[in-house]
mmCIF file of C-alpha atoms and ligand atoms in Angstrom:
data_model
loop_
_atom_site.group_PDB
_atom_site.id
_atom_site.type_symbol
_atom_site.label_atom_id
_atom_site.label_comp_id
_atom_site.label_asym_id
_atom_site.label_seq_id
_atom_site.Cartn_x
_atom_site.Cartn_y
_atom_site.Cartn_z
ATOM 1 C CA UNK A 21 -17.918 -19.303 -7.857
ATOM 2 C CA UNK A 22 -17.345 -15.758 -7.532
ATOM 3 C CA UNK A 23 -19.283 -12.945 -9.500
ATOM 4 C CA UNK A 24 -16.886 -12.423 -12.961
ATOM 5 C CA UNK A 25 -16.418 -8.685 -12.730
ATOM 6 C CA UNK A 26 -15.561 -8.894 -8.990
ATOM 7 C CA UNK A 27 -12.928 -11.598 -9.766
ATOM 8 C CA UNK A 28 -11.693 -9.731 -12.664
ATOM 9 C CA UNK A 29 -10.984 -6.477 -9.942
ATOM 10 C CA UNK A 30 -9.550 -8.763 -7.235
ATOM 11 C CA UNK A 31 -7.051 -9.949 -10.025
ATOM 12 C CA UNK A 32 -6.336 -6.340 -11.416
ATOM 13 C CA UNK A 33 -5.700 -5.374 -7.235
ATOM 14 C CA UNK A 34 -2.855 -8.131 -7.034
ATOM 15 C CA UNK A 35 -0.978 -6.242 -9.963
ATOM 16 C CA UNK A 36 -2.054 -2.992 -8.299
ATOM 17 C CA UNK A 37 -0.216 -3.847 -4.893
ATOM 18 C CA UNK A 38 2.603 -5.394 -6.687
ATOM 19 C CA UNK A 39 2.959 -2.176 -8.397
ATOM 20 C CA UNK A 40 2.603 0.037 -4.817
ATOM 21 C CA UNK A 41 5.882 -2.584 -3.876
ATOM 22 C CA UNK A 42 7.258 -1.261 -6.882
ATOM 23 C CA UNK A 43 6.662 1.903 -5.819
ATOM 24 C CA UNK A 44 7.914 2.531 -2.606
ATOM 25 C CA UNK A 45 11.159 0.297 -2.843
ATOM 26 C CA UNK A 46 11.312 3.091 -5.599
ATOM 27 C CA UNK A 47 10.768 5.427 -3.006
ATOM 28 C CA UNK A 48 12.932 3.299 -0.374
ATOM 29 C CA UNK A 49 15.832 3.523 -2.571
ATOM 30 C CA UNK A 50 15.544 7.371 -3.254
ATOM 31 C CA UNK A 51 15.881 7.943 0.528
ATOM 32 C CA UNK A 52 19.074 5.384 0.757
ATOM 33 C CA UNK A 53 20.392 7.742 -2.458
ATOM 34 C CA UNK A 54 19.521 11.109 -0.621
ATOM 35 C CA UNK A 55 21.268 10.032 3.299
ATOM 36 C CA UNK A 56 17.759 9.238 4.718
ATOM 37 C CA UNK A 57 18.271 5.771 5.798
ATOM 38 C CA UNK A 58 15.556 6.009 8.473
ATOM 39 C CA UNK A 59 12.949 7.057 5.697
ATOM 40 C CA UNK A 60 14.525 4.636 3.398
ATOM 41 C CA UNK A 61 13.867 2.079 5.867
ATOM 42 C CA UNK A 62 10.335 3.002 6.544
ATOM 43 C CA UNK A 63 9.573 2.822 2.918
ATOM 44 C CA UNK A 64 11.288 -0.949 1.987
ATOM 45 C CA UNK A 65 8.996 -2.243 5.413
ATOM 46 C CA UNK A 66 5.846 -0.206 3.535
ATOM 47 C CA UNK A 67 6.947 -2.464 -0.180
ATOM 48 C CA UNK A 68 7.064 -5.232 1.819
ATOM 49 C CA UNK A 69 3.432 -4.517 3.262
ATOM 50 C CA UNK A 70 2.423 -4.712 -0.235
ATOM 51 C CA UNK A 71 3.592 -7.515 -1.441
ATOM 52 C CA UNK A 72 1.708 -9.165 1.634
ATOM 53 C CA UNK A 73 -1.555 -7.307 -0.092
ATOM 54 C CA UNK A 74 -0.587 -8.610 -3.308
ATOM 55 C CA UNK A 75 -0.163 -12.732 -1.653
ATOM 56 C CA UNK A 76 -3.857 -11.834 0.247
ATOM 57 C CA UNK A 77 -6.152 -11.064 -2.778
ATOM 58 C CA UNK A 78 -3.940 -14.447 -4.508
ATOM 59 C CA UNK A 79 -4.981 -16.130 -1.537
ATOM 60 C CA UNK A 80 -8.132 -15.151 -1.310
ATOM 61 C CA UNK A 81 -8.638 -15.985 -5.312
ATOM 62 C CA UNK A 82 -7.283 -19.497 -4.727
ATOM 63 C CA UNK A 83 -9.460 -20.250 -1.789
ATOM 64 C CA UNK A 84 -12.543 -19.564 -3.784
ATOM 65 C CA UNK A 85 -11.395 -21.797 -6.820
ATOM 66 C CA UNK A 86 -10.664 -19.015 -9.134
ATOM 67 C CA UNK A 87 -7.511 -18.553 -11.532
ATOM 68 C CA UNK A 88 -4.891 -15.911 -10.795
ATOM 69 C CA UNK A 89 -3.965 -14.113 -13.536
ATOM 70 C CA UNK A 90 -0.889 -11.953 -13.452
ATOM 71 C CA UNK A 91 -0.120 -8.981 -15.934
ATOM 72 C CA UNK A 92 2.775 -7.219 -16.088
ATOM 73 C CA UNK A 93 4.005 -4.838 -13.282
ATOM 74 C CA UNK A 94 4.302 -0.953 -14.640
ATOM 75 C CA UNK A 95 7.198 0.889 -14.243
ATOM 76 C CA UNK A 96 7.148 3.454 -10.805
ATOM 77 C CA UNK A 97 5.421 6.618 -12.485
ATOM 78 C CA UNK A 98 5.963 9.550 -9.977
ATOM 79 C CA UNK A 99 8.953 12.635 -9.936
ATOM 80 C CA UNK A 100 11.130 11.533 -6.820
ATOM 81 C CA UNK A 101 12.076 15.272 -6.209
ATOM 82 C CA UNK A 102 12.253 15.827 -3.068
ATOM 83 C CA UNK A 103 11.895 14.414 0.626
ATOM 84 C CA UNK A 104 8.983 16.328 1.071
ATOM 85 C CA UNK A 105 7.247 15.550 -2.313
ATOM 86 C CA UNK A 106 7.661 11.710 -1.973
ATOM 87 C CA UNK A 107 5.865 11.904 0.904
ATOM 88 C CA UNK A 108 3.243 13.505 -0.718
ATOM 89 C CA UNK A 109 3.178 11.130 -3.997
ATOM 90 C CA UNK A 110 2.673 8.444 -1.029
ATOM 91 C CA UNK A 111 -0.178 9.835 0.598
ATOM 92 C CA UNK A 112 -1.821 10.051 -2.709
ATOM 93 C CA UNK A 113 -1.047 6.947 -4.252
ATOM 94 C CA UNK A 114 -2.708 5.644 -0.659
ATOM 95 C CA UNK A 115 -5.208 7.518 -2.097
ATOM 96 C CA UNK A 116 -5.921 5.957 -4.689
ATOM 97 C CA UNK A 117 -5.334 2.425 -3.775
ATOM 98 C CA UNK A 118 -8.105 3.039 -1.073
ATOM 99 C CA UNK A 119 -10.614 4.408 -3.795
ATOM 100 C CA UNK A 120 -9.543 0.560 -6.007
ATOM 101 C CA UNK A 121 -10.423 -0.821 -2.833
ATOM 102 C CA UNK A 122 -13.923 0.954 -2.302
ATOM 103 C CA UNK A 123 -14.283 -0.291 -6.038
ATOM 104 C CA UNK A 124 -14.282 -3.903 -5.393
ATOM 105 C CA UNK A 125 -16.362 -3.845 -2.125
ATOM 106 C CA UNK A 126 -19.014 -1.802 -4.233
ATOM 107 C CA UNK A 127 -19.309 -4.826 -7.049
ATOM 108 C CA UNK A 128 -19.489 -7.263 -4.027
ATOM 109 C CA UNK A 129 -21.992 -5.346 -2.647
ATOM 110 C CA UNK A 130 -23.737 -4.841 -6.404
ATOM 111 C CA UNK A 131 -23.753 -8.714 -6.012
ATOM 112 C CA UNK A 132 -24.565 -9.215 -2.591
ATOM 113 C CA UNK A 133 -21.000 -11.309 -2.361
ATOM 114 C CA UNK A 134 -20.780 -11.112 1.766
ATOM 115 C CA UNK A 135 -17.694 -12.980 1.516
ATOM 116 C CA UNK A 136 -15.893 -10.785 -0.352
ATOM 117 C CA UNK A 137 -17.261 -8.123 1.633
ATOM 118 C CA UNK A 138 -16.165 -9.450 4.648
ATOM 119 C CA UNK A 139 -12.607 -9.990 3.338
ATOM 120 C CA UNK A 140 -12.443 -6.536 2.235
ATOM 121 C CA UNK A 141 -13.498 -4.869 5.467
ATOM 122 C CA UNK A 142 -9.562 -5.473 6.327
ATOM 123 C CA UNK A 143 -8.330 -3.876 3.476
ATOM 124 C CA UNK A 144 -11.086 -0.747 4.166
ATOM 125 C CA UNK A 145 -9.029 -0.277 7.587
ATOM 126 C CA UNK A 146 -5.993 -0.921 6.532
ATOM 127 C CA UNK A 147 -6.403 2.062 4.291
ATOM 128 C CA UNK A 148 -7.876 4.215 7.136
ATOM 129 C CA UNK A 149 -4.329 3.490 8.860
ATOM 130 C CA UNK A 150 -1.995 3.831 5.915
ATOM 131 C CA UNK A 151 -3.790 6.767 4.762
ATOM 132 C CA UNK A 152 -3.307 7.952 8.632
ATOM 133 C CA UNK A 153 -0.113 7.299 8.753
ATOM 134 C CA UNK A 154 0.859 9.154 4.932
ATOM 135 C CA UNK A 155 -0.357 12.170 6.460
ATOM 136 C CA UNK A 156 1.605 11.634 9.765
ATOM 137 C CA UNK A 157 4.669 11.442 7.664
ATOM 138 C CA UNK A 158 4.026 14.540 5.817
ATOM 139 C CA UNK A 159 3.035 16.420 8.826
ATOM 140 C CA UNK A 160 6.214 15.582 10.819
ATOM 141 C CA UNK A 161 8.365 16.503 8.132
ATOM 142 C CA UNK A 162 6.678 19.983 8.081
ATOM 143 C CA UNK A 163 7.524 20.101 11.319
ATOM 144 C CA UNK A 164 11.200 18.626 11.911
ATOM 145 C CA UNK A 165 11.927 18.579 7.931
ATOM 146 C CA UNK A 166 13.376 22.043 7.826
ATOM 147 C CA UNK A 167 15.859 21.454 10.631
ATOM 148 C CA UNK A 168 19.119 19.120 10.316
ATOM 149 C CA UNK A 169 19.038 17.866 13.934
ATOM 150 C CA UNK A 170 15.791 17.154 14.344
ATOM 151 C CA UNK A 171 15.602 15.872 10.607
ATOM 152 C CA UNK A 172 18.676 13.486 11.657
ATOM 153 C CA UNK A 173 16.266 12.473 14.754
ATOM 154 C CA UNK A 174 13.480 11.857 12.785
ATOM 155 C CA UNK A 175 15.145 9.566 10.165
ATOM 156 C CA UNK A 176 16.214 7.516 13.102
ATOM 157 C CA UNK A 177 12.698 7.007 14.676
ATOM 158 C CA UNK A 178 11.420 5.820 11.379
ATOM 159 C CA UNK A 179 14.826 3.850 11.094
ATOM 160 C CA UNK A 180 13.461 1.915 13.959
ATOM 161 C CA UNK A 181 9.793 0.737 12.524
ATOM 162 C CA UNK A 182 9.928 -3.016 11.759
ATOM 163 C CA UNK A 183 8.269 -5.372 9.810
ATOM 164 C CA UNK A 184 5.136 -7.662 11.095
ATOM 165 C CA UNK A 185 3.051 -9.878 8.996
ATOM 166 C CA UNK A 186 -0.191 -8.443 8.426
ATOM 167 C CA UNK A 187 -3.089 -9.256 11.093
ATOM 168 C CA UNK A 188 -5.350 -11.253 8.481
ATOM 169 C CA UNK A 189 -4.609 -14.589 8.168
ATOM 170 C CA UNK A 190 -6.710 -16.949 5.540
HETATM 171 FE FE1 FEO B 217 -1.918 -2.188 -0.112
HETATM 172 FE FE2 FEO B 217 -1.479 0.550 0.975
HETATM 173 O O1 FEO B 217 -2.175 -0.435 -0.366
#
């Protein structure tokens, strides 16, 4: 049996990365819309990512014997504007989504729940990288953003990213 308020917060993070799916196929199909196929592409492998999150903390919930309670999924909540600001809603909602995780792994520790710890610690790096790799984004664009050519040739390197299941198996 797991500690109630630390199941209750691994439940509310399934809805959460359901809702960063939500999100960024949001996001996905703004770029599609706009031309930017390559960014559109990067963003539908990034919903995908989530909804491997999402089927983690379910996992993780079943293997322990606890009930998986799903609530409804919110509609996507940010101003698609602009290339540039999309990015920049991403990096924060990564944000954010790291500071839910920090959350959980501080009831855990509150608890001294080592196995949720330890299941955690993947999501802590994950973060680290997707965090790392929102700010890549963002600082590339500043970069090759402003410029058609090397805007086209950026949309095609991040045309080429491609999906792989997620390293933690359980
Ligand atoms: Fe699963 Fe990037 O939050």
């Amino acid at each position: 049996m797991l500690d109630k308020k630390v199941v209750e917060l691994l439940n509310q993070q399934v809805n959460k990365e359901l809702y960063s799916a939500y999100l960024y196929l949001d996001f996905s199909n703004y770029y599609y819309d706009e031309g930017l196929d390559g960014f559109g592409n990067w963003y539908k492998i990034q919903a995908q990512e989530e909804r491997d999150h999402a089927m983690l903390f379910v996992q993780y919930l079943q293997n322990n014997g606890e009930k998986v309670v799903l609530e409804a999924i919110d509609k996507p909540a940010v101003a698609l504007t602009s290339a540039k600001v999309v990015l920049e809603e991403g990096l924060k909602h990564e944000q954010y989504v790291t500071s839910l995780i920090h959350a959980i792994y501080d009831a855990a520790y509150s608890v001294k729940d080592f196995r949720t710890m330890q299941f955690l610690d993947w999501f802590v790096k994950e973060q680290g990288e997707e965090e790392t790799n929102a700010e890549g984004l963002i600082k590339k664009f500043d970069l090759f953003g402003g410029d058609p050519k090397s805007l086209y040739m950026l949309d095609n390197e991040l045309g080429a990213r491609v999906y792989s299941a997620p390293s933690l198996v359980l």
